[in-house]
Amino acid sequence: MAYYLTKRTIWSAVSLFGLVVFVFFMARLTGSPVDLYLPIDAPESLRADFERIHGFDLPLWQQFVGFLGGLLTFDFGESLRQGLPALDLVLQAMPTTLLLALYSIGTALVVAIVTGALAAWKPNSIFDRIATVLSLLGASLPNFWVAIVGVLIFSVTLRWVPTSGTGSAAQWVLPVLVLAIRPAGLLVQVARSSMISALSSAYVKTAQAKGAAPARIIFIHALRNAMLPVITVAGDQAAGIINGAVIVETIFGFPGVGKLLIDSIMFRDFAVVQAGVMVTAVAIFVLNFSIDIVYAVLDPRTRGQ
Amino acid sequence: MTTQTANPERPKPALWSILALLRRDKFALIAAVFLSITLLAALIAPPLLGGTGIDMDLMARNAPPFELERGFWHILGSDSLGRPILARILIAAQTTLLIAAAAVALSMVVGVTLGLIAGYRGGLVGDVIMRLTDIVMSFPSLLLALVVLYIFGPAISNVILVLAITRVPVYLRTTRAEVMEIRNRMFVIAAEVTGASVFRTVFRHILPMVAPTIATLMTIEFAFVMLAEASLSFLGLGVQAPEFTWGVMVAEGRAYLATAWWLSFWPGVFIALVTMSLNLLSNWLRIATDPVQRWRLEKEVASDE
Amino acid sequence: MSETLLEVSNLSVEFRSSRGITKAVQNVSWSVARGETLAILGESGSGKSVSANAVMGLIDSPPGHITSGTAMYRGRDLLKLSRSQRRDINGKSISMIFQDPLAHLNPVYPIGWQIEEVLRIHGASASEARSRAIELLEHVKLPNARERLRDYPHQFSGGQRQRIMIAMAVALRPDLLIADEPTTALDVTVQARILELMKDLQRESGMGMVLITHDLGVVAQIADRVVVMKDGKIVETGPVTEVFKDPSHPYTRQLLDAVPGQEPFRHVEQKREVLVEGKKLVKEYILSSNPFKRNAATVTRALDEVSFKLHAGETLGIVGESGSGKTTLARTLLRLTEPTSGEIAYKGGNVFSLKGGDLRDFRRKLQVVFQDPTASLNPRMSIFEIVSEPWAIHPGVLPREKWRAEVEDLLVQVGLRAEHADRYPHQFSGGQRQRIAIARALALRPEIILCDEAVSALDVSVQAQVIALLKDLQKKHGLAFIFIAHDLPLVRDFADRVMVMCKGKLVEEGTTEEIFSNPQDPYTVELIAASPHHDPDAHARYGTA
């Protein structure tokens, strides 16, 4: 087990390093920040000063070495736009994104497990058919369109919830629901099919032969086995939200990492981009790791591998 | 038990049996018909429409839907420059579907090839491929889009490139997992011990077994790529004027949300309908290409006649 | 005969699907008394498990429908009980164990929990259930029962899992135990111990037993009466001794004749040229995936200095239970895995240094037939494509225009028809698929065919036919066979010489006659004693019944 953990951490570190190198050079391919931060007619001397202050006059490899050196002390440099440490900006934005992911995937999971289990108990019943069609629809709706239509109906027309911001609980409702729709649609389908296969498995037959009641069979015997694929897909979906809830954050004016990243990319705020990518990758690594732990708790066969 | 006698007839042509199977599933049939109509419209509408949908008509600015006085093409309303929305949707369909199809094809070819190598060869090559995949997966696609936009300029081919790169890992991982399982099946080993070359083993025995999964995946991916392109375009990182897609239309309409909802609404509906049809079709495809389940369906078809 | 426990009369069950109605059993009647063991004997598709499942209420409806019949137990018809009345009886008064205990135990709960569950469902308190579970596991002779309560099903061996299932089934001292193929897929020595355990438990408690099986040897060993089923109908019923000694129905006769191990020993022909020779083969596996932790404890020897010789035209039987190394030996022979040390010589040269044309020649001369014909035929290729593939791999053996005629000829040789060439594997039965695999193996006119458990998954009567085919082909083409099996009687009929393997080692080797009539190694003796014999008197002699 310890060996497995070490191996996995090392591989992740290798990937993370590759990612950092990639981001560093790719970001610089988009052009020099000088053009964006100084007026077009700025004198050459001013441009040179700007470059010198921020270290853009050095050869690329020296910039990279400096960047790596900073990494060792968790120093990602300062934001060009805001003049604050890049890491602080990212860490400020992170909780919003993580909470969005948690709430929306949580909602989706609850909906999916309840609906999936009920649909699987009587496959091809009316309930099952409706659940299937609705879940397919949910999985097919474009995020930004649902967000816009949601704003149109609930904020503009009905005025139930404010259009943007994170101040009150009411402001979280719409973004969370918008983000939950697609995962919920996907997860209902996964939960339904894995529940159907769990209910037709041999150990359910044994439970019946023992005289177990239907509730015991569904919730104690089948559900725990059926949860495994559901958890995997839920993890992927959560990672997707952490990686880029940009659209929902933009439309609802949520100060999350997605919005921070896109703004920083647009403004060639390299330090923030690098810090953002790095922190996001670490968050996703932690997420995948926790999913492995949940897996090991649910399924003893995966322990010790 | 009554024993099944094997049907003595030769296997039917593939197309015939696919159509017969499709007839069994009403939802999938409707989806297929809708997709065919959309595809046909995308192919023939732009030349037939001529200037309709491109020429401005300031008299019809933001004209509401369901009014026929300006002519049939204005049935879904007009945009801020008075252009009929229905006509624009049909023109955009061509670009939208072209981008998605090209991105799906490209990512599939690259992903399946690398997946075959990683799954069949394994070892160091496999590990390196998987690490690179990890990096691509955690790389922010928006940054990639921006980089490509800056370096190669705004062209449809570059949007395709960005979308294709970000979706390669999906095919790669799926193919690899399947190949690793299939290469240990007895019939593959039987071919190997008869002396079959690697080429033969992969293309004659492994690839045909992976193909149905890939076909199903491509259908879902087509839907996903459409959504992703729409998101990129929505953020201004995708297709640039004068070209436009459904995603661009939703984004442009957002400014008029409070006064002319139809600008964003209708293109979103089309995205949702096409995505939903693709999801329905892929659901059906998954059953139709599963050997065990397919034989059941085939027998049902046979017993019909 | 003591009181009747359960009486099934005129039971008919059918399965309705859109492709029509399958009549699983028709007008089946049987009964079982206290202290008695009734065997329901049948091959695959005979409907032998259906009536027991109906009694337990385990038939899913739809698609299953019970169209007629009663199952009387203590004055009540089990088929007409409400669901909650049923649940009171299941597990408490009538319980059931199944084939494949790994699949039938819930993988995510500890075994102790699963045994306690049956007690708690029927009203025991948690502490009662816990202590009783330990008692039960000790009773079924699970080693270290107390410590292993918290372990999960995948941590036990096949035999131990079946003991756990049995502990679960007898927890509430049921009147009746139904066992559906309880020892299929277990090693013979393990099977013998499980059957013994079941018999012991029955003697103690006086419960009735219904044993569903395809194995005539098991019936002879443990049952008092037998019901023989074919195509959903009962063809014969009566006391085992009578039915097996003097069967009245031709199908029973046919089954008894098909049981392997009844023919005279094959007479060993004079030594011919040595085709293949294995020299001190060793194959080690490293158990730990951690490359820094390799030591003696983490290395296991799947093959431990195994040597053998195969002569032209002979059949070499290799017998062993699971973990004996026989599969590793087969894989090594096929060059699918390299031995840690030792070599295999083919006509003088080491197989593992063959390259290019020589390797192709070796591949051509050694062909293989695997255990599971469903898995070993590519489901997406037609029979023609499957059988002709070897010629595509070895260009120059047969010109393409002759393929069609040759495939048809091969199919006829293995007992199929020429027009089968255009069909696909799923359209054939298990036995027919194995014939297709044999036709493919013959395509290159090999010198040696390796049969890796090639008939183990087939019904007895089909087994006999396939063996007859192999013998016939051997005579016709002068083939040498390496025949790997876990089943001794099968080897007895077909092999000229036999090697017995155990835990990676070759424990005994000799002519078939020597091995069977005068076994030297204690393991061989145990193996021979453990294989159930279909003659009920034989068990009386060995004292196993």
mmCIF file with all atom_site columns, C-alpha atoms in Angstrom, chain B residues 163-231:
data_model
loop_
_atom_site.group_PDB
_atom_site.id
_atom_site.type_symbol
_atom_site.label_atom_id
_atom_site.label_alt_id
_atom_site.label_comp_id
_atom_site.label_asym_id
_atom_site.label_entity_id
_atom_site.label_seq_id
_atom_site.pdbx_PDB_ins_code
_atom_site.Cartn_x
_atom_site.Cartn_y
_atom_site.Cartn_z
_atom_site.occupancy
_atom_site.B_iso_or_equiv
_atom_site.pdbx_formal_charge
_atom_site.auth_seq_id
_atom_site.auth_comp_id
_atom_site.auth_asym_id
_atom_site.auth_atom_id
_atom_site.pdbx_PDB_model_num
ATOM 1  C CA . LEU B 1 163 ? -11.018 20.787  -29.633 1.00 0.00 ? 163 LEU B CA 1
ATOM 2  C CA . ALA B 1 164 ? -9.296  17.731  -31.072 1.00 0.00 ? 164 ALA B CA 1
ATOM 3  C CA . ILE B 1 165 ? -6.274  18.010  -28.777 1.00 0.00 ? 165 ILE B CA 1
ATOM 4  C CA . THR B 1 166 ? -8.387  18.337  -25.648 1.00 0.00 ? 166 THR B CA 1
ATOM 5  C CA . ARG B 1 167 ? -10.509 15.295  -26.552 1.00 0.00 ? 167 ARG B CA 1
ATOM 6  C CA . VAL B 1 168 ? -7.699  12.913  -27.547 1.00 0.00 ? 168 VAL B CA 1
ATOM 7  C CA . PRO B 1 169 ? -7.302  11.567  -23.972 1.00 0.00 ? 169 PRO B CA 1
ATOM 8  C CA . VAL B 1 170 ? -10.865 10.236  -23.914 1.00 0.00 ? 170 VAL B CA 1
ATOM 9  C CA . TYR B 1 171 ? -10.295 7.962   -26.901 1.00 0.00 ? 171 TYR B CA 1
ATOM 10 C CA . LEU B 1 172 ? -6.811  7.098   -25.760 1.00 0.00 ? 172 LEU B CA 1
ATOM 11 C CA . ARG B 1 173 ? -7.865  5.917   -22.324 1.00 0.00 ? 173 ARG B CA 1
ATOM 12 C CA . THR B 1 174 ? -10.912 4.028   -23.538 1.00 0.00 ? 174 THR B CA 1
ATOM 13 C CA . THR B 1 175 ? -8.976  2.282   -26.292 1.00 0.00 ? 175 THR B CA 1
ATOM 14 C CA . ARG B 1 176 ? -6.102  1.431   -23.992 1.00 0.00 ? 176 ARG B CA 1
ATOM 15 C CA . ALA B 1 177 ? -8.381  -0.084  -21.348 1.00 0.00 ? 177 ALA B CA 1
ATOM 16 C CA . GLU B 1 178 ? -10.248 -2.158  -23.936 1.00 0.00 ? 178 GLU B CA 1
ATOM 17 C CA . VAL B 1 179 ? -7.093  -3.304  -25.691 1.00 0.00 ? 179 VAL B CA 1
ATOM 18 C CA . MET B 1 180 ? -5.516  -4.399  -22.418 1.00 0.00 ? 180 MET B CA 1
ATOM 19 C CA . GLU B 1 181 ? -8.556  -6.542  -21.731 1.00 0.00 ? 181 GLU B CA 1
ATOM 20 C CA . ILE B 1 182 ? -9.018  -7.912  -25.251 1.00 0.00 ? 182 ILE B CA 1
ATOM 21 C CA . ARG B 1 183 ? -5.375  -8.772  -25.847 1.00 0.00 ? 183 ARG B CA 1
ATOM 22 C CA . ASN B 1 184 ? -5.626  -11.395 -23.113 1.00 0.00 ? 184 ASN B CA 1
ATOM 23 C CA . ARG B 1 185 ? -8.712  -13.015 -24.571 1.00 0.00 ? 185 ARG B CA 1
ATOM 24 C CA . MET B 1 186 ? -8.317  -16.562 -25.767 1.00 0.00 ? 186 MET B CA 1
ATOM 25 C CA . PHE B 1 187 ? -8.996  -15.904 -29.435 1.00 0.00 ? 187 PHE B CA 1
ATOM 26 C CA . VAL B 1 188 ? -6.225  -13.311 -29.543 1.00 0.00 ? 188 VAL B CA 1
ATOM 27 C CA . ILE B 1 189 ? -3.837  -15.723 -27.864 1.00 0.00 ? 189 ILE B CA 1
ATOM 28 C CA . ALA B 1 190 ? -4.988  -18.437 -30.260 1.00 0.00 ? 190 ALA B CA 1
ATOM 29 C CA . ALA B 1 191 ? -4.020  -16.202 -33.183 1.00 0.00 ? 191 ALA B CA 1
ATOM 30 C CA . GLU B 1 192 ? -0.685  -15.360 -31.571 1.00 0.00 ? 192 GLU B CA 1
ATOM 31 C CA . VAL B 1 193 ? 0.294   -18.975 -31.009 1.00 0.00 ? 193 VAL B CA 1
ATOM 32 C CA . THR B 1 194 ? -0.553  -19.730 -34.633 1.00 0.00 ? 194 THR B CA 1
ATOM 33 C CA . GLY B 1 195 ? 2.117   -17.156 -35.462 1.00 0.00 ? 195 GLY B CA 1
ATOM 34 C CA . ALA B 1 196 ? -0.007  -14.102 -36.325 1.00 0.00 ? 196 ALA B CA 1
ATOM 35 C CA . SER B 1 197 ? 2.005   -10.896 -36.738 1.00 0.00 ? 197 SER B CA 1
ATOM 36 C CA . VAL B 1 198 ? 1.442   -7.916  -34.454 1.00 0.00 ? 198 VAL B CA 1
ATOM 37 C CA . PHE B 1 199 ? -0.181  -6.124  -37.390 1.00 0.00 ? 199 PHE B CA 1
ATOM 38 C CA . ARG B 1 200 ? -2.618  -8.950  -37.954 1.00 0.00 ? 200 ARG B CA 1
ATOM 39 C CA . THR B 1 201 ? -3.410  -9.412  -34.270 1.00 0.00 ? 201 THR B CA 1
ATOM 40 C CA . VAL B 1 202 ? -4.142  -5.718  -33.816 1.00 0.00 ? 202 VAL B CA 1
ATOM 41 C CA . PHE B 1 203 ? -6.075  -5.032  -37.000 1.00 0.00 ? 203 PHE B CA 1
ATOM 42 C CA . ARG B 1 204 ? -7.858  -8.322  -37.478 1.00 0.00 ? 204 ARG B CA 1
ATOM 43 C CA . HIS B 1 205 ? -8.625  -9.303  -33.891 1.00 0.00 ? 205 HIS B CA 1
ATOM 44 C CA . ILE B 1 206 ? -8.328  -6.403  -31.480 1.00 0.00 ? 206 ILE B CA 1
ATOM 45 C CA . LEU B 1 207 ? -9.490  -3.379  -33.453 1.00 0.00 ? 207 LEU B CA 1
ATOM 46 C CA . PRO B 1 208 ? -12.807 -4.888  -34.623 1.00 0.00 ? 208 PRO B CA 1
ATOM 47 C CA . MET B 1 209 ? -13.630 -5.624  -30.982 1.00 0.00 ? 209 MET B CA 1
ATOM 48 C CA . VAL B 1 210 ? -12.846 -2.051  -29.925 1.00 0.00 ? 210 VAL B CA 1
ATOM 49 C CA . ALA B 1 211 ? -14.657 -0.471  -32.871 1.00 0.00 ? 211 ALA B CA 1
ATOM 50 C CA . PRO B 1 212 ? -18.218 -0.586  -31.465 1.00 0.00 ? 212 PRO B CA 1
ATOM 51 C CA . THR B 1 213 ? -17.126 1.090   -28.239 1.00 0.00 ? 213 THR B CA 1
ATOM 52 C CA . ILE B 1 214 ? -15.338 3.764   -30.239 1.00 0.00 ? 214 ILE B CA 1
ATOM 53 C CA . ALA B 1 215 ? -18.386 4.285   -32.447 1.00 0.00 ? 215 ALA B CA 1
ATOM 54 C CA . THR B 1 216 ? -20.561 4.767   -29.372 1.00 0.00 ? 216 THR B CA 1
ATOM 55 C CA . LEU B 1 217 ? -17.997 7.070   -27.853 1.00 0.00 ? 217 LEU B CA 1
ATOM 56 C CA . MET B 1 218 ? -17.781 9.147   -31.027 1.00 0.00 ? 218 MET B CA 1
ATOM 57 C CA . THR B 1 219 ? -21.504 9.791   -30.909 1.00 0.00 ? 219 THR B CA 1
ATOM 58 C CA . ILE B 1 220 ? -21.337 11.105  -27.350 1.00 0.00 ? 220 ILE B CA 1
ATOM 59 C CA . GLU B 1 221 ? -18.154 12.978  -28.152 1.00 0.00 ? 221 GLU B CA 1
ATOM 60 C CA . PHE B 1 222 ? -19.784 14.681  -31.125 1.00 0.00 ? 222 PHE B CA 1
ATOM 61 C CA . ALA B 1 223 ? -22.332 16.089  -28.705 1.00 0.00 ? 223 ALA B CA 1
ATOM 62 C CA . PHE B 1 224 ? -19.643 17.015  -26.200 1.00 0.00 ? 224 PHE B CA 1
ATOM 63 C CA . VAL B 1 225 ? -17.456 18.726  -28.795 1.00 0.00 ? 225 VAL B CA 1
ATOM 64 C CA . MET B 1 226 ? -20.442 20.741  -30.015 1.00 0.00 ? 226 MET B CA 1
ATOM 65 C CA . LEU B 1 227 ? -20.993 21.974  -26.486 1.00 0.00 ? 227 LEU B CA 1
ATOM 66 C CA . ALA B 1 228 ? -17.301 22.693  -26.019 1.00 0.00 ? 228 ALA B CA 1
ATOM 67 C CA . GLU B 1 229 ? -17.108 24.665  -29.277 1.00 0.00 ? 229 GLU B CA 1
ATOM 68 C CA . ALA B 1 230 ? -20.187 26.606  -28.227 1.00 0.00 ? 230 ALA B CA 1
ATOM 69 C CA . SER B 1 231 ? -18.549 27.385  -24.872 1.00 0.00 ? 231 SER B CA 1
#
